[in-house]
Coordinates of C-alpha atoms in Angstrom, one line a residue:
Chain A
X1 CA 0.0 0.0 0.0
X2 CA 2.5 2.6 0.9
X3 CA 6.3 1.8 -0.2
X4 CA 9.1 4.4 1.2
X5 CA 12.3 3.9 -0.8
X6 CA 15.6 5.7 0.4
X7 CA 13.6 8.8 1.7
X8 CA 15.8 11.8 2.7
X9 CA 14.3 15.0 4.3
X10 CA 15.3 18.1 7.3
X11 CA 14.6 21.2 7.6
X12 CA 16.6 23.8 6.1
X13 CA 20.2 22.8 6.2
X14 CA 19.5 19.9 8.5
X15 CA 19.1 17.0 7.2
X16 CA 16.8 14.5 9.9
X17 CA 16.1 11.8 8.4
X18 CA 18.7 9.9 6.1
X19 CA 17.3 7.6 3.9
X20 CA 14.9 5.2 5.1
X21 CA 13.3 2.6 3.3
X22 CA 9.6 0.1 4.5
X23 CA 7.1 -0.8 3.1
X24 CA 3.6 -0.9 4.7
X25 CA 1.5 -3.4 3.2
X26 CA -2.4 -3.5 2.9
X27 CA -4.2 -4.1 6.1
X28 CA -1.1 -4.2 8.2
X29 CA -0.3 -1.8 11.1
X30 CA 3.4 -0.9 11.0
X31 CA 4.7 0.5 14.0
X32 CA 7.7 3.1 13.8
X33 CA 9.1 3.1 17.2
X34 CA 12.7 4.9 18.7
X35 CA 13.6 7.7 21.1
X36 CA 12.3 12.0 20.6
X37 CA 14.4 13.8 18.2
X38 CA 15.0 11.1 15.8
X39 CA 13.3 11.5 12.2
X40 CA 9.8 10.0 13.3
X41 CA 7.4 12.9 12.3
X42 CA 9.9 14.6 10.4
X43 CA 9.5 11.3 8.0
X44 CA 5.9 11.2 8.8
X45 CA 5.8 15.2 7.4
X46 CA 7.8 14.1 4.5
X47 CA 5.2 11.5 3.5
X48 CA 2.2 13.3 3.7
X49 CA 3.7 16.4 1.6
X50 CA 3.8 19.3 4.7
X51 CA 8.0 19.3 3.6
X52 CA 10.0 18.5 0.9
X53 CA 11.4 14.9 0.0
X54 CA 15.2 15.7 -1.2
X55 CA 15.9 12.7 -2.2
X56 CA 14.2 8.9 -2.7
X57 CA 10.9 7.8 -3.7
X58 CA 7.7 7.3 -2.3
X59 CA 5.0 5.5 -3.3
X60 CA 1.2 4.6 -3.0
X61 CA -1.4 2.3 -3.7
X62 CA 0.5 2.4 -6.7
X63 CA 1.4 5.7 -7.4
X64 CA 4.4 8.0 -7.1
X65 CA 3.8 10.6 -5.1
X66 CA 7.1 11.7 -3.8
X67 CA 6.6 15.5 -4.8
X68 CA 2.6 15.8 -4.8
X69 CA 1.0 18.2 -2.8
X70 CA -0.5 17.2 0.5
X71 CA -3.6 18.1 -0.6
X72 CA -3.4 15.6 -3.5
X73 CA -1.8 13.2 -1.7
X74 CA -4.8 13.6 1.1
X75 CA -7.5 12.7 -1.8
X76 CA -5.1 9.6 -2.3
X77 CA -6.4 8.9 0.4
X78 CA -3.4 8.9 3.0
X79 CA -4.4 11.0 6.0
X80 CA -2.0 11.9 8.8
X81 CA -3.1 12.9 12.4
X82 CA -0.6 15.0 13.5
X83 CA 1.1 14.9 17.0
X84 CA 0.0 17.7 19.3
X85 CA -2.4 20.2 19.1
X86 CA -3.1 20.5 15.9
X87 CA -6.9 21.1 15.9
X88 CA -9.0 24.8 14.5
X89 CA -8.8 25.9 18.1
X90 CA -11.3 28.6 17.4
X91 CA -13.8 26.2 15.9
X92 CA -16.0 24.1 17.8
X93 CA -15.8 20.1 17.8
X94 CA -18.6 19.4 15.5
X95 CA -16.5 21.8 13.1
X96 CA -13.3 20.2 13.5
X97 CA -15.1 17.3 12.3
X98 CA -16.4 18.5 9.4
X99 CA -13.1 19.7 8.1
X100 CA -11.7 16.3 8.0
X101 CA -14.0 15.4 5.5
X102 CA -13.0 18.5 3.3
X103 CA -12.7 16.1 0.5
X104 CA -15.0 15.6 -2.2
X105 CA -15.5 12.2 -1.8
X106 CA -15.3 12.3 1.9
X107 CA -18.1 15.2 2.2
X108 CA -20.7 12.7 0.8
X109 CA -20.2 10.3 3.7
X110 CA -19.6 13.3 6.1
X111 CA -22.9 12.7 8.2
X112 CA -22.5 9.3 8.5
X113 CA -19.0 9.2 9.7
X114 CA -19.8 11.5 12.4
X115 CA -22.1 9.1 14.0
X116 CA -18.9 6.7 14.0
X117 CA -16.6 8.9 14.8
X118 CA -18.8 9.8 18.4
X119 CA -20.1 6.2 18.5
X120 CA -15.9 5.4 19.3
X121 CA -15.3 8.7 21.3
X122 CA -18.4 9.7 23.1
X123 CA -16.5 12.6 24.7
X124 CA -16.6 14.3 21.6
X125 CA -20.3 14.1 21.1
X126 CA -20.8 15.4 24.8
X127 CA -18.3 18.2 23.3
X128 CA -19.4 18.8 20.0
X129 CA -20.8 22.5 20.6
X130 CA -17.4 23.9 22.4
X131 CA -14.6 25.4 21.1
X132 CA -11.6 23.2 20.4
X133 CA -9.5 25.2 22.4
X134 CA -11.5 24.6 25.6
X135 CA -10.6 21.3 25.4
X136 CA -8.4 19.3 27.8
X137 CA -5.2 17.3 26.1
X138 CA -7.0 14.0 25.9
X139 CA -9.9 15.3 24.6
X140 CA -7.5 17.3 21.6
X141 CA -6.0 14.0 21.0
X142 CA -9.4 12.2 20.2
X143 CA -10.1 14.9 18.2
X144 CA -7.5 15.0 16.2
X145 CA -8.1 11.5 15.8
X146 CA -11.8 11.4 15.1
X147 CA -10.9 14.4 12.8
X148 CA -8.7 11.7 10.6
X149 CA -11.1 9.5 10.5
X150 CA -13.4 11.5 8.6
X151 CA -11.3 11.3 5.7
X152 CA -11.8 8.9 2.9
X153 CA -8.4 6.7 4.5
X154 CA -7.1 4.1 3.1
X155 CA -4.0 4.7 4.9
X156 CA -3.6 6.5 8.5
X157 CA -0.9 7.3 10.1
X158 CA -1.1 8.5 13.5
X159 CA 2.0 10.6 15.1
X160 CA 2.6 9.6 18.8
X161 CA -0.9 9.3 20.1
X162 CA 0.2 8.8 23.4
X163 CA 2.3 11.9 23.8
X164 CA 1.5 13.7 27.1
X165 CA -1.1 11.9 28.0
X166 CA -1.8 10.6 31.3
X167 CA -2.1 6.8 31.6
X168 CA -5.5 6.3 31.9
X169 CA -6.1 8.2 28.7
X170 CA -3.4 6.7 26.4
X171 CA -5.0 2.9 27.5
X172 CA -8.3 4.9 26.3
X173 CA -6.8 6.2 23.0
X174 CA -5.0 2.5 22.6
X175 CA -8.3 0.7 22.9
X176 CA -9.7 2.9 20.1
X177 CA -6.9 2.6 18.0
X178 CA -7.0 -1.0 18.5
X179 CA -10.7 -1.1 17.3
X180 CA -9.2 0.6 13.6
X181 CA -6.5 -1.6 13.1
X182 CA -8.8 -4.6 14.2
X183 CA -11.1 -3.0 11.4
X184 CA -9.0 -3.8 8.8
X185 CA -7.8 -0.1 7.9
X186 CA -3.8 -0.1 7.2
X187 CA -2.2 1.9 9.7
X188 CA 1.6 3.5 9.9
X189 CA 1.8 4.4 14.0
X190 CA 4.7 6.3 15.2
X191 CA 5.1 5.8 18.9
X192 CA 7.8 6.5 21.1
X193 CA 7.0 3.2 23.5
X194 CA 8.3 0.3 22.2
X195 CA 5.6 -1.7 24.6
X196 CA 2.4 0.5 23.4
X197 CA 3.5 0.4 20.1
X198 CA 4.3 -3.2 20.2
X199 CA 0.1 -4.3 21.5
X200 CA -1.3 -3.3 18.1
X201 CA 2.4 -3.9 15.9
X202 CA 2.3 -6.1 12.8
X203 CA 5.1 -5.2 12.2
X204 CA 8.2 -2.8 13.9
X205 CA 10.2 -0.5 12.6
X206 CA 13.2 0.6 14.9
X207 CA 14.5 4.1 14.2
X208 CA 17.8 6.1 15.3
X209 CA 19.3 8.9 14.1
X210 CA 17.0 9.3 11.2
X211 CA 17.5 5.9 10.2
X212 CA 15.7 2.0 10.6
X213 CA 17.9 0.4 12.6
X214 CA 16.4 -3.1 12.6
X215 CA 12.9 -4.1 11.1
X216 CA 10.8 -7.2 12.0
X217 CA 7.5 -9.0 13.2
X218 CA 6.5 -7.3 16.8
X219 CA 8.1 -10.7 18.7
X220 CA 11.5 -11.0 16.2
X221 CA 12.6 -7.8 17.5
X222 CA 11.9 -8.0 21.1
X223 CA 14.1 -11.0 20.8
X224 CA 16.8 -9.0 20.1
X225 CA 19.1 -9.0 22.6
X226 CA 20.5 -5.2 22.1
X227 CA 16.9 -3.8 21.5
X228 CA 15.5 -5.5 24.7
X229 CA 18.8 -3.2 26.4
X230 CA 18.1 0.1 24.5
X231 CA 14.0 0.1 24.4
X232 CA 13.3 -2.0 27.2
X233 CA 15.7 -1.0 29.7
X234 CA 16.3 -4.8 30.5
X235 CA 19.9 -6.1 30.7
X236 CA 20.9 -9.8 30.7
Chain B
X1 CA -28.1 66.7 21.7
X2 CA -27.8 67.3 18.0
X3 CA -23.9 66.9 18.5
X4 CA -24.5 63.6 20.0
X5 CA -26.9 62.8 17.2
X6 CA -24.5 63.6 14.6
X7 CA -21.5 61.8 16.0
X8 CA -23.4 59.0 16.2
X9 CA -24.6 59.1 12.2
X10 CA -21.2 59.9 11.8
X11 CA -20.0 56.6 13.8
X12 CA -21.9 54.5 12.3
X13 CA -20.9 55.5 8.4
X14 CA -17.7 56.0 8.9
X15 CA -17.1 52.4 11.2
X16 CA -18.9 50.3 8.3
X17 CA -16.4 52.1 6.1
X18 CA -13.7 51.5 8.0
X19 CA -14.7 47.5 8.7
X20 CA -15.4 47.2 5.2
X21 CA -11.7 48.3 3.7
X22 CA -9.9 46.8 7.2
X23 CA -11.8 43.2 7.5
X24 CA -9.6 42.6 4.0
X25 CA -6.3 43.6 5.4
X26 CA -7.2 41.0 8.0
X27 CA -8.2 37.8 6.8
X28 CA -5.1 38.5 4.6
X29 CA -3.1 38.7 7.8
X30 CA -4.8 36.0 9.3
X31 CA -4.2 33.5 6.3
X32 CA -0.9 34.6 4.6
X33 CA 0.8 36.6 7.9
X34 CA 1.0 39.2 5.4
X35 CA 0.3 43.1 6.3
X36 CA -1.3 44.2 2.8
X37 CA -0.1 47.6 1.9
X38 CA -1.7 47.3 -1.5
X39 CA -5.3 47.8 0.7
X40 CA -5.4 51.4 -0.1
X41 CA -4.6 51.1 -3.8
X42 CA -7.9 48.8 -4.3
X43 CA -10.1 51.4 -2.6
X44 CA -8.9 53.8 -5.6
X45 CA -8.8 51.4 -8.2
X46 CA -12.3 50.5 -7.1
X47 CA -13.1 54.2 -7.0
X48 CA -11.3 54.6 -10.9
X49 CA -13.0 51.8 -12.2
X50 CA -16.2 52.8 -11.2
X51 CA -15.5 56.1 -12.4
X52 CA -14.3 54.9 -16.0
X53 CA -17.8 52.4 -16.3
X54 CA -19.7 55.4 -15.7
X55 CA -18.2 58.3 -17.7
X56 CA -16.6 56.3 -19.9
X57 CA -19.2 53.9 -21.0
X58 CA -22.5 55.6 -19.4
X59 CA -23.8 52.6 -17.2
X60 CA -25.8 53.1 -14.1
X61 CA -22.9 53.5 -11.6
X62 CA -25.3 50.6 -10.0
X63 CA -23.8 48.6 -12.3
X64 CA -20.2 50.5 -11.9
X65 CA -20.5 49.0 -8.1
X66 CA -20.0 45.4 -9.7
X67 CA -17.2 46.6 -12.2
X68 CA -15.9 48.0 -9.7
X69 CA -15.6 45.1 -6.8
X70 CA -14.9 42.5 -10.1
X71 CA -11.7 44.8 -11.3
X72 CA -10.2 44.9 -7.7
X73 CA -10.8 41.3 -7.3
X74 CA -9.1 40.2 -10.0
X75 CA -6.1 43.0 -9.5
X76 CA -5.8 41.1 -6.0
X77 CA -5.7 37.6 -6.9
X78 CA -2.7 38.8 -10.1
X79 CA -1.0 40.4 -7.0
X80 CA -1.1 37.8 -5.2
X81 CA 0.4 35.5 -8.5
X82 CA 2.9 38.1 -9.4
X83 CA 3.9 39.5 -5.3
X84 CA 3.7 36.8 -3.5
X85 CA 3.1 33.1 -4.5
X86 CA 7.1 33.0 -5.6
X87 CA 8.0 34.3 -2.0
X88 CA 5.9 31.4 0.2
X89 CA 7.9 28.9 1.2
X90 CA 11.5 29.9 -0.5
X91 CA 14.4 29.1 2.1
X92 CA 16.7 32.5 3.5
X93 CA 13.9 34.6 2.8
X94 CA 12.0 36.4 5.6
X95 CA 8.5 35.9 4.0
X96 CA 6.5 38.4 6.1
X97 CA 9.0 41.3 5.7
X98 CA 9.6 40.6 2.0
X99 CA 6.1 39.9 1.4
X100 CA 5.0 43.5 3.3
X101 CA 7.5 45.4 1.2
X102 CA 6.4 43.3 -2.1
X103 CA 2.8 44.3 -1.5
X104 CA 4.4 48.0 -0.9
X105 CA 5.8 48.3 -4.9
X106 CA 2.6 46.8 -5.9
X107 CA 0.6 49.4 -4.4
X108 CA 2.8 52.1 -5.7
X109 CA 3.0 50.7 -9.0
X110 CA -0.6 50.3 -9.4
X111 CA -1.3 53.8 -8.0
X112 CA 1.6 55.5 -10.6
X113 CA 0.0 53.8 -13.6
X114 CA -3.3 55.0 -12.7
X115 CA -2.1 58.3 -12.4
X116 CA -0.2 57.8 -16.0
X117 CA -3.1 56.8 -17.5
X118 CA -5.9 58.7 -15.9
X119 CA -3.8 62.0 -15.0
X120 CA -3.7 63.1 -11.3
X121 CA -6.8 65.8 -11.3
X122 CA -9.7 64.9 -8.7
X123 CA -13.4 63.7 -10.4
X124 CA -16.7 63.9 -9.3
X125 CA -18.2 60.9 -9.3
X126 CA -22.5 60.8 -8.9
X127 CA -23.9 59.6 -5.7
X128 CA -25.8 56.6 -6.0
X129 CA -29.0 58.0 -4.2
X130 CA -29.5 61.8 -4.0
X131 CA -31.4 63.4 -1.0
X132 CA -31.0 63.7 2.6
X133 CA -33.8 62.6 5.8
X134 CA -33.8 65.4 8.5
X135 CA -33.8 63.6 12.0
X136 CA -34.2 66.6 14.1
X137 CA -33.9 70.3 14.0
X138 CA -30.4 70.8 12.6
X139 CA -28.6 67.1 12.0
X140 CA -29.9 65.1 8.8
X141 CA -28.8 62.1 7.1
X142 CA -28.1 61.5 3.3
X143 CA -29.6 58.8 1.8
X144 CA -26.0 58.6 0.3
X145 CA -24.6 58.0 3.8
X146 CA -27.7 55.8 4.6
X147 CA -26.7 53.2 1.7
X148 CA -23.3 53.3 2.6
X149 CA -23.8 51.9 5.7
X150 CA -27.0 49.1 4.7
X151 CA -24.2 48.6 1.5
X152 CA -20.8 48.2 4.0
X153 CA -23.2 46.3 6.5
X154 CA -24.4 43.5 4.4
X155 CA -21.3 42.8 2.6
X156 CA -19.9 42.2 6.2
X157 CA -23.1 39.9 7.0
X158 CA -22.3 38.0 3.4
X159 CA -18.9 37.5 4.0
X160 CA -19.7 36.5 7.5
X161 CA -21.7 34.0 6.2
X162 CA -19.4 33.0 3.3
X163 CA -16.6 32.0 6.2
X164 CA -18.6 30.3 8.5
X165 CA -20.9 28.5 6.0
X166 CA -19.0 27.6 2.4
X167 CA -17.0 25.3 1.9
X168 CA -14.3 27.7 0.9
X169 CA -14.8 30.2 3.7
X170 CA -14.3 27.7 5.8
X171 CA -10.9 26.3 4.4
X172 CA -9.9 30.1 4.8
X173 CA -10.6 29.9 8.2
X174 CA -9.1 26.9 8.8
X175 CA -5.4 27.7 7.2
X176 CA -5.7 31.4 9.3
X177 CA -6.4 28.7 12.7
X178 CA -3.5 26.3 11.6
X179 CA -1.6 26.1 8.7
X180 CA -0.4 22.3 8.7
X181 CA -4.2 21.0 10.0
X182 CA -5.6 22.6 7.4
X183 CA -2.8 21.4 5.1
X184 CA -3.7 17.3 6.5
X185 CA -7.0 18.0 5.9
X186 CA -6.8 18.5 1.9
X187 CA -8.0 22.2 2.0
X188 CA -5.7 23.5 -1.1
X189 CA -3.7 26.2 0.6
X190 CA -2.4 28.1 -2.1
X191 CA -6.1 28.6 -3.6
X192 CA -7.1 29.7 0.1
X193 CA -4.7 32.6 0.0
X194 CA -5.8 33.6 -3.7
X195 CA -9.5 33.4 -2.7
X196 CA -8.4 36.1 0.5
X197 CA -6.6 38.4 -1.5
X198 CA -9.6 38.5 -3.7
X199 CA -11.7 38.9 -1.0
X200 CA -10.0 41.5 0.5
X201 CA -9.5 43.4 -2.6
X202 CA -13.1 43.4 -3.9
X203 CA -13.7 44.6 -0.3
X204 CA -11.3 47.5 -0.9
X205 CA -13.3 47.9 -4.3
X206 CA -16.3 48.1 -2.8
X207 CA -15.8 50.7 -0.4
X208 CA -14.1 52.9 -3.2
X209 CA -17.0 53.3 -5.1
X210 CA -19.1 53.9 -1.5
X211 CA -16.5 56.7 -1.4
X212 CA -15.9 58.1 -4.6
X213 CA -18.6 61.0 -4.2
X214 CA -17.6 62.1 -0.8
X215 CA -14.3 62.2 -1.8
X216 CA -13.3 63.0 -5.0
X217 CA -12.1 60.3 -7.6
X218 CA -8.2 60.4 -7.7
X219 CA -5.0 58.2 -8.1
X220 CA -4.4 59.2 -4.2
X221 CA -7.6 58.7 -2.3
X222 CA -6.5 55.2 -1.5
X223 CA -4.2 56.9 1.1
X224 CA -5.8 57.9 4.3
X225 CA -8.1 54.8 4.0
X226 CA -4.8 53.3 3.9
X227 CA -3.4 54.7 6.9
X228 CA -7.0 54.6 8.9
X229 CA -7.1 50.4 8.1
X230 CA -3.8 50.3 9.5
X231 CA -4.8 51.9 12.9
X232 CA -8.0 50.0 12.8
X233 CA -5.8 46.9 12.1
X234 CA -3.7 47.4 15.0
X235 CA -6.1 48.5 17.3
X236 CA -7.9 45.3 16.8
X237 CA -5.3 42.9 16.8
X238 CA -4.2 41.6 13.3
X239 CA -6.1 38.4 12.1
X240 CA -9.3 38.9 14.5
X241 CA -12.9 39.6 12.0
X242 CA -14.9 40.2 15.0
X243 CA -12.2 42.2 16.6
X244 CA -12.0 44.1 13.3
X245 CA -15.2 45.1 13.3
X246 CA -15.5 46.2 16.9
X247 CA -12.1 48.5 16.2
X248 CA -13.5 49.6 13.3
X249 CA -16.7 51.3 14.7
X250 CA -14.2 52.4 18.0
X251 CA -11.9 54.6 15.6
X252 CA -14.6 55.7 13.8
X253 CA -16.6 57.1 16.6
X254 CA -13.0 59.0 17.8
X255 CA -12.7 60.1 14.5
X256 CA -16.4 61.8 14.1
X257 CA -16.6 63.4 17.5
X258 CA -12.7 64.8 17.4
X259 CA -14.0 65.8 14.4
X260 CA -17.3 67.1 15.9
X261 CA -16.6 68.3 19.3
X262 CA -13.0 69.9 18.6
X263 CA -11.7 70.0 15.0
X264 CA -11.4 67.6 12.1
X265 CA -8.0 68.6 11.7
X266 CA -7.1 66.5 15.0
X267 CA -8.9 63.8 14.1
X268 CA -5.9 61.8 12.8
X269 CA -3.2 63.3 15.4
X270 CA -5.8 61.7 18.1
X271 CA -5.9 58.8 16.8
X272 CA -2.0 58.0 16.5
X273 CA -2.3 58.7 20.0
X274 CA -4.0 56.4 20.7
X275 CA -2.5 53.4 18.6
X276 CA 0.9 54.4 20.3
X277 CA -0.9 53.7 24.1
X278 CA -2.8 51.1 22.4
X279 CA 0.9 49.6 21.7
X280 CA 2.1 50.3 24.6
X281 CA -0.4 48.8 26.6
X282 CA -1.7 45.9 24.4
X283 CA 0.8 45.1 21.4
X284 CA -1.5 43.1 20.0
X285 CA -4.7 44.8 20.1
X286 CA -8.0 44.7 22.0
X287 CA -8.6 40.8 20.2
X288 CA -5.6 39.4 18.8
X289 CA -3.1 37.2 20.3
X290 CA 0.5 37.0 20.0
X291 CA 1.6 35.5 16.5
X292 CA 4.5 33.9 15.5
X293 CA 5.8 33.9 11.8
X294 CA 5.0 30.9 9.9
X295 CA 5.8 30.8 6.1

């Protein structure tokens, strides 16, 4: 579905991250997991079109779309919910929403994808009327999420959905996430803990320095005596 | 009492006015960061090209009002292609400052060939509707003024409804909120911040042809609408609508009873002073919030 070939990208005159290749194939969930600071969203931002690809090849369902736009590349259908806060904070819930299905082809199904998207995170419905920016973390997270999944996806991938949240909230956001990838949708996670990452991994990705390290099935590479030391903390 | 009355007319024309030309300059700031010096400019062009449809050609300047918004529209949108789109995005370059100063040469470049073309002498241009209502002993109301306002007020209510309703209002709102979201979402940028400098231009347009018979019709009448959107602008905070619009009637109530009570000559002096405590006090106006630089 989505095949990443020698990608190089940075910012300015940084280059972050230094050629990676994977491939992330139909109804799989692919799990890029490593420390902060390492290439994750960068690569993630590289993908979806928000920065330039200087060098490689990237391609989907198909197609090359190494240079496109994000906006074409979002009626690809590859959406990206982005770490953080990035939700309209001056726009209510319901609004937020809507945006995500900005798409032609997602507009149609608009109405009915809201139902799904507060039938998986009833907080949002109860919220639907406030301002985005009103919102506590958690609650921005699911957004963000439920924002995504009002596109017409046939690819996510979600940027550290854990990320500041407190634990009751990221077992929360895991359950729902569990419930897409269980759905059949292929998904590209980035997470920073191997262990979170690893409950809904097909397959695990290990990045360093802006490059994969190691690549496997979720159990292969928590055999691996030198990951179990680095990501797990556990020495033998 | 009739003092009171009049300021209040005066407010009220004058604030529309003043919303209507500054609303532009700030949905441009809000989606591009860009502070639009070209504002001014459009308000004559609108003016000129309402002037032009009407002695020129002998249409109803009704019908100029449409020329009129149409021409500016378009001007905006090619200054947008020609000023900007190259700068977005290119690495070393400061975009807001280059972009502020690109949209300076386009306003003096439009406003020279005006003046080449159509000479530098003031015109009269008709009023729309001729007549005046008496409201009491001593203060009336031209009907001239009165359309002004319904005119100024409804194209704020449409483009209200525009950004909170369409599709495309809505993506403009959306990249002035956040820039990458919007991007993630499939809203085409780059046709966003065409759509809002023709927006703000038509605005401009608009409001030039609302002024053309009070003022006269020259290549320089863009410049105190210029410099009053600016104080408007920063009085509001840049990027706020709503905020906008409340700064807009604000300044234009200081303006009418300086103007009123005291003399119209210290209309403008007063109102520096108060941008500079404004400053002072609030950098970033009475409804904007700190910005950072984006592009």
């Amino acid at each position: 579905m989505l095949s990443i070939d020698g990608v190089v990208a940075g910012y300015g005159g940084t280059t972050i991250v230094q050629g990676v290749s994977f491939e992330v194939p139909a109804g799989e969930c692919a799990v890029l997991v490593g420390p902060n600071g390492h290439g994750k969203t960068t690569l993630l931002r590289a993908i979806s079109g928000l920065i330039k690809v200087r060098d490689g090849r990237i391609e989907f369902d198909g197609d090359e779309i190494t240079r496109e736009r994000a906006e074409k590349i979002v009626e690809r259908g590859l959406i990206h919910i982005p770490q953080g806060d990035l939700v309209f904070p001056d726009m209510t819930v319901a609004e937020n929403l809507q945006l995500g299905a900005f798409t032609k082809s997602a507009a149609k199904r608009a109405k009915a994808r809201i139902e799904e998207v507060y039938e998986i995170f009833p907080r949002l419905l109860e919220r639907q009327a406030q301002r985005a920016r009103t919102l506590s973390g958690g609650e921005r997270r699911m957004l963000a999420i439920g924002r995504g999944l009002m596109g017409d996806a046939k690819l996510i991938m979600i940027d550290e959905p854990s990320l500041g949240l407190a634990p009751v909230i990221v077992d929360e956001v895991y359950r729902q996430l569990r419930r897409i990838v269980d759905s059949g949708m292929t998904v590209l996670l980035v997470e920073e803990n191997f262990r979170r990452g690893q409950t809904l991994a097909d397959r695990i990705h290990l990045v360093e320095n802006g490059e994969i390290i190691r690549s496997g099935g979720a159990d292969d590479v928590l055999d691996d005596r030198a990951v179990r030391e680095t990501y797990l903390g556990v020495s033998e | 009492m009739n003092l009171v009355l009049q300021t209040l007319v005066s407010t009220i024309v004058q604030g529309s006015l003043l919303a209507l030309i500054t609303i532009g300059m700030s949905l441009v700031y809000g989606t591009l960061r860009v502070l639009n010096m070209a504002q001014g400019v459009m308000v004559m062009v609108g003016a000129v090209a309402a002037y032009v449809t009407v002695d020129g050609l002998g249409v109803s300047p009704w019908l100029a009002i449409l020329v009129a918004v149409l021409v500016t529209a378009v001007l905006g949108m090619l200054s947008y292609g020609v000023g900007i789109s190259r700068l977005i995005g290119r690495a070393g370059v400061d975009f807001e400052m280059t972009a502020f100063i690109s949209t300076f040469a386009i306003a003096s470049i439009v406003q020279n060939l005006v003046q080449l073309i159509y000479g530098p002498r003031q015109k009269d241009f008709p009023v729309l509707l001729d007549g005046r209502i008496t409201l009491t002993e001593g203060v009336s109301i031209t009907l001239h003024q009165i359309l002004t306002a319904v005119i100024a007020v409804g194209a704020l209510a449409l483009l209200g409804l525009f950004l909170s309703k369409s599709r495309y209002g809505l993506a403009i709102v959306a990249v002035a909120q956040n820039l990458d979201a919007a991007r993630l979402m499939g809203i085409p940028a780059r046709r966003a911040y065409v759509l809002t400098m023709g927006l703000a231009a038509g605005l401009a347009g608009l409001a030039g042809v609302l002024l053309a018979p009070v003022y006269f019709v020259s290549p320089t009448m863009g410049d105190l609408p210029l410099l009053q959107a600016l104080i408007v602008a920063i009085f509001a905070g840049l990027g706020s609508t709503r905020g906008t619009i409340i700064a807009a009637y604000i300044i234009g109530f200081v303006q009418a009873a300086v103007s009123i009570f005291w003399t119209s000559t210290y209309a403008l002096p007063v109102l520096y002073a108060l941008i500079v405590v404004v400053l002072i006090v609030r950098p970033y106006g009475i409804a904007g919030k700190p910005q950072e630089a984006r592009l």
